[in-house]
GROMACS .gro file of C-alpha atoms in nm:
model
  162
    1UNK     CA    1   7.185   1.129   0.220
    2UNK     CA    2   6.922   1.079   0.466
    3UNK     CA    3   6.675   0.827   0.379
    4UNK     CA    4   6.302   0.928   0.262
    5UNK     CA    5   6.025   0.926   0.437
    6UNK     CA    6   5.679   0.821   0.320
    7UNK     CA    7   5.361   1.053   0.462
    8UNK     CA    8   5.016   1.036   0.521
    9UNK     CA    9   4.769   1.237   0.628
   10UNK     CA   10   4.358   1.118   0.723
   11UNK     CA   11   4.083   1.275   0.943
   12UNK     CA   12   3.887   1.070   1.206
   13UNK     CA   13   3.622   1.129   1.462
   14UNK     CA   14   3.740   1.239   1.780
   15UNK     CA   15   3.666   0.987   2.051
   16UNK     CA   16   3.503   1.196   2.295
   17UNK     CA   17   3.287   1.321   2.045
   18UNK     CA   18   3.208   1.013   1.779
   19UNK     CA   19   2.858   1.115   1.819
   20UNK     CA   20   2.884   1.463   1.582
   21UNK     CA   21   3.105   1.322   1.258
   22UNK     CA   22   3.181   1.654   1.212
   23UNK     CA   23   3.419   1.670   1.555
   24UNK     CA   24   3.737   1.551   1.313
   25UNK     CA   25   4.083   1.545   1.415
   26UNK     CA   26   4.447   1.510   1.223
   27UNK     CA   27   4.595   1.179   1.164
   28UNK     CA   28   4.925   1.109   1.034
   29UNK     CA   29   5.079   0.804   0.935
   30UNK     CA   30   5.486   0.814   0.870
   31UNK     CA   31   5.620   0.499   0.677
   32UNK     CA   32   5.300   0.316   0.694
   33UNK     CA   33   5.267   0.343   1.103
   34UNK     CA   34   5.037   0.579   1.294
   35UNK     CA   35   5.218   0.895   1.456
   36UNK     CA   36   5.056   0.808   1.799
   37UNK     CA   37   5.257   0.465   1.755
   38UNK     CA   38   5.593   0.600   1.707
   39UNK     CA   39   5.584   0.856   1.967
   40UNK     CA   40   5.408   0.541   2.184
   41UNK     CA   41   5.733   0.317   2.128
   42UNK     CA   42   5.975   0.641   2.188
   43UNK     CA   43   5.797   0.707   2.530
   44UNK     CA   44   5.738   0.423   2.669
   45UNK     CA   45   6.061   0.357   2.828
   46UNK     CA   46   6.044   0.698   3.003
   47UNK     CA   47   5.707   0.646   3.136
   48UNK     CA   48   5.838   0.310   3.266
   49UNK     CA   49   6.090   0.532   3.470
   50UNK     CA   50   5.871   0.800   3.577
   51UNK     CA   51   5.574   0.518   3.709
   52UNK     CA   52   5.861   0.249   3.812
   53UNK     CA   53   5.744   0.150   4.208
   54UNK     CA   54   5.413   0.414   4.206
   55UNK     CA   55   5.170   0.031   4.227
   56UNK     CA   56   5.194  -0.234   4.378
   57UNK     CA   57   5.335  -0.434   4.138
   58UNK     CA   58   5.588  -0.452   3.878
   59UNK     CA   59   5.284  -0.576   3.666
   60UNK     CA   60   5.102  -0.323   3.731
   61UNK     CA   61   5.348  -0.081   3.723
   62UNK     CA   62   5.347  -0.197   3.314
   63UNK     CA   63   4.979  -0.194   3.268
   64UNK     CA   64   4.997   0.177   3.405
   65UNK     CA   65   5.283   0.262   3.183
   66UNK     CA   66   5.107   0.098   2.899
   67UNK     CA   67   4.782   0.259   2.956
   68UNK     CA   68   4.980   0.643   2.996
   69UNK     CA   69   5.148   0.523   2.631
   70UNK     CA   70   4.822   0.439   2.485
   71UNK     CA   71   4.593   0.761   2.565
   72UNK     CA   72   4.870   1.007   2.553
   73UNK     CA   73   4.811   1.165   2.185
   74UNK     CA   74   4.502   1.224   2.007
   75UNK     CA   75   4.528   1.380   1.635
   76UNK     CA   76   4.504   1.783   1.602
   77UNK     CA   77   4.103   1.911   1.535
   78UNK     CA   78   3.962   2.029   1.190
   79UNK     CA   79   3.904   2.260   1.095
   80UNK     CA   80   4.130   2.472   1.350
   81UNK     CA   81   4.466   2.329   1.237
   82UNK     CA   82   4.349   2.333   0.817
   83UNK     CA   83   4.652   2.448   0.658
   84UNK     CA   84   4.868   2.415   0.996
   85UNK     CA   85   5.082   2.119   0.842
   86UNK     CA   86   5.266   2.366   0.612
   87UNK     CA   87   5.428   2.558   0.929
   88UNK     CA   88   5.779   2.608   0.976
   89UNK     CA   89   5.934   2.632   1.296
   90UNK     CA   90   6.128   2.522   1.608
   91UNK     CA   91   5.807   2.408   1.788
   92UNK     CA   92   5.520   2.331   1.584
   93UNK     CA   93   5.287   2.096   1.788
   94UNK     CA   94   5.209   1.756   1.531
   95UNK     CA   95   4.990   1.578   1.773
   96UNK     CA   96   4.760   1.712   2.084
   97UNK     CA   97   4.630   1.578   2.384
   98UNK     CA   98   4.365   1.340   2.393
   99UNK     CA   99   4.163   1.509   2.611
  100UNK     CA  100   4.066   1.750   2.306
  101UNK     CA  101   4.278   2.049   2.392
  102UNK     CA  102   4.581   2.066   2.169
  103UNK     CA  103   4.828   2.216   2.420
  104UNK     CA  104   4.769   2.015   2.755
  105UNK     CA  105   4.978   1.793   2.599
  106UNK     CA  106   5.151   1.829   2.275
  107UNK     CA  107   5.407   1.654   2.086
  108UNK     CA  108   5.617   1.937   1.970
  109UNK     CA  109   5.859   1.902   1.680
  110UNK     CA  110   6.110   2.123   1.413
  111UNK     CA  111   5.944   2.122   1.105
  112UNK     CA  112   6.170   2.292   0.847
  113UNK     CA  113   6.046   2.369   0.498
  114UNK     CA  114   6.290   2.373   0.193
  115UNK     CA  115   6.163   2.361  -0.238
  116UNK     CA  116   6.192   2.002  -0.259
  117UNK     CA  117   6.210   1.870   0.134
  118UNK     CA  118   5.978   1.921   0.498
  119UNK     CA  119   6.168   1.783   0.782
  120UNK     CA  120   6.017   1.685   1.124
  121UNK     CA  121   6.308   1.639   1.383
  122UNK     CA  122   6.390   1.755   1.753
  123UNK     CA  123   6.081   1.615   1.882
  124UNK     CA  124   5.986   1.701   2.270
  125UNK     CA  125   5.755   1.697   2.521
  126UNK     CA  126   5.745   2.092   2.649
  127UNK     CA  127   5.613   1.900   2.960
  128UNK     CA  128   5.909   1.695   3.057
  129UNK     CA  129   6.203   1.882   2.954
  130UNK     CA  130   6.391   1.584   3.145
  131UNK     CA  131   6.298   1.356   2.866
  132UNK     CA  132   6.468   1.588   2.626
  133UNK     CA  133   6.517   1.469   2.265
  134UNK     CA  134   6.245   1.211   2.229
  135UNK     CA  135   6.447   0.900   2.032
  136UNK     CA  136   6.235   0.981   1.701
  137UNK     CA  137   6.314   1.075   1.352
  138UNK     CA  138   6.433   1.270   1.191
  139UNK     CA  139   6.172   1.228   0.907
  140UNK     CA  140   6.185   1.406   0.581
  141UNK     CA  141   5.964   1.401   0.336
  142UNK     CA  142   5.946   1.489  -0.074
  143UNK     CA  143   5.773   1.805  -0.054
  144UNK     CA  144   5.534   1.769  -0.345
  145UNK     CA  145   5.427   1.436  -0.139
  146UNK     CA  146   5.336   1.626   0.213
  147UNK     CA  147   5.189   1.887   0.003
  148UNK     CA  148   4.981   1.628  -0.204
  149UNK     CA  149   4.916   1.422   0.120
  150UNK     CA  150   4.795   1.715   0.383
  151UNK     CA  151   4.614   1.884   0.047
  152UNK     CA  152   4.349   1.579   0.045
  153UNK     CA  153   4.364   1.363   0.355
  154UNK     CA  154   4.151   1.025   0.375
  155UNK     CA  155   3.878   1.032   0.597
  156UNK     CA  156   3.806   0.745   0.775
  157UNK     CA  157   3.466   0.678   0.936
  158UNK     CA  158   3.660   0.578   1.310
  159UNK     CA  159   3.999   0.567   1.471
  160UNK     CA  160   4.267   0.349   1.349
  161UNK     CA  161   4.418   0.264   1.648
  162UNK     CA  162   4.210   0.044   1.874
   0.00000   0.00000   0.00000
């Protein structure tokens, strides 16, 4: 039996836009730890790859890598993606690009829905099929949980990541 997974979902600002509180994105935390994080720790080795020799240093070579890990998700806006959490499906984006359009870069995932369970697994970056399988999850969830959870999210007056 796979083990459970604990969920959380919370609104914040969006950073280009912390000027109109009403510009509010998706946040998700899975076991405790921001979303952005885990997909941070599962990517950063294949940024290393793809950047490995593009500076002059190997130092810099990990700031850059480091930097591409740290701005590479942003949460999904409110109130566009409102119920979009319930979704079942082979590609159902959970995070967007920071920029502030969802699809320039998305972290897709399979979200599958049963009575008592919601899944996330198979997640990929539609923009480097070479990456394939990212090394994340599965997750899954007690359904009356996620429902609870994405049914009245925190909202926090700023980002939680730094």
């Amino acid at each position: 039996m796979p083990p459970v997974n604990a969920i959380e979902f919370f609104h914040y600002p969006w950073a280009e836009s912390p000027a109109h509180p009403d510009h509010l994105v998706w946040g998700i935390r899975v076991d405790g730890t921001d979303l952005r994080t885990l997909v941070g720790e599962a990517t950063h080795p294949l940024w290393r790859a793809e950047l490995a020799g593009e500076f002059d240093d190997e130092a810099e070579d990990e700031k850059e890598t480091a930097e591409q890990v740290r701005v590479q998700h942003d949460g999904l806006g409110v109130p566009e993606f409102q119920d979009h959490f319930r979704t079942a499906g082979d590609t159902v984006p959970l995070l967007g690009c920071s920029c502030g359009i969802w699809g320039c870069w998305p972290l897709m995932a399979r979200v599958t829905l049963t009575p008592t369970t919601v899944t996330w697994s198979t997640f990929r970056q539609p923009y480097r099929e070479e990456w394939g399988e990212l090394a994340l999850g599965p997750y899954e969830f007690p359904r009356e949980a996620y429902e609870s959870a994405v049914g009245a999210p925190l909202v926090l007056g700023e980002d939680p990541l730094p």
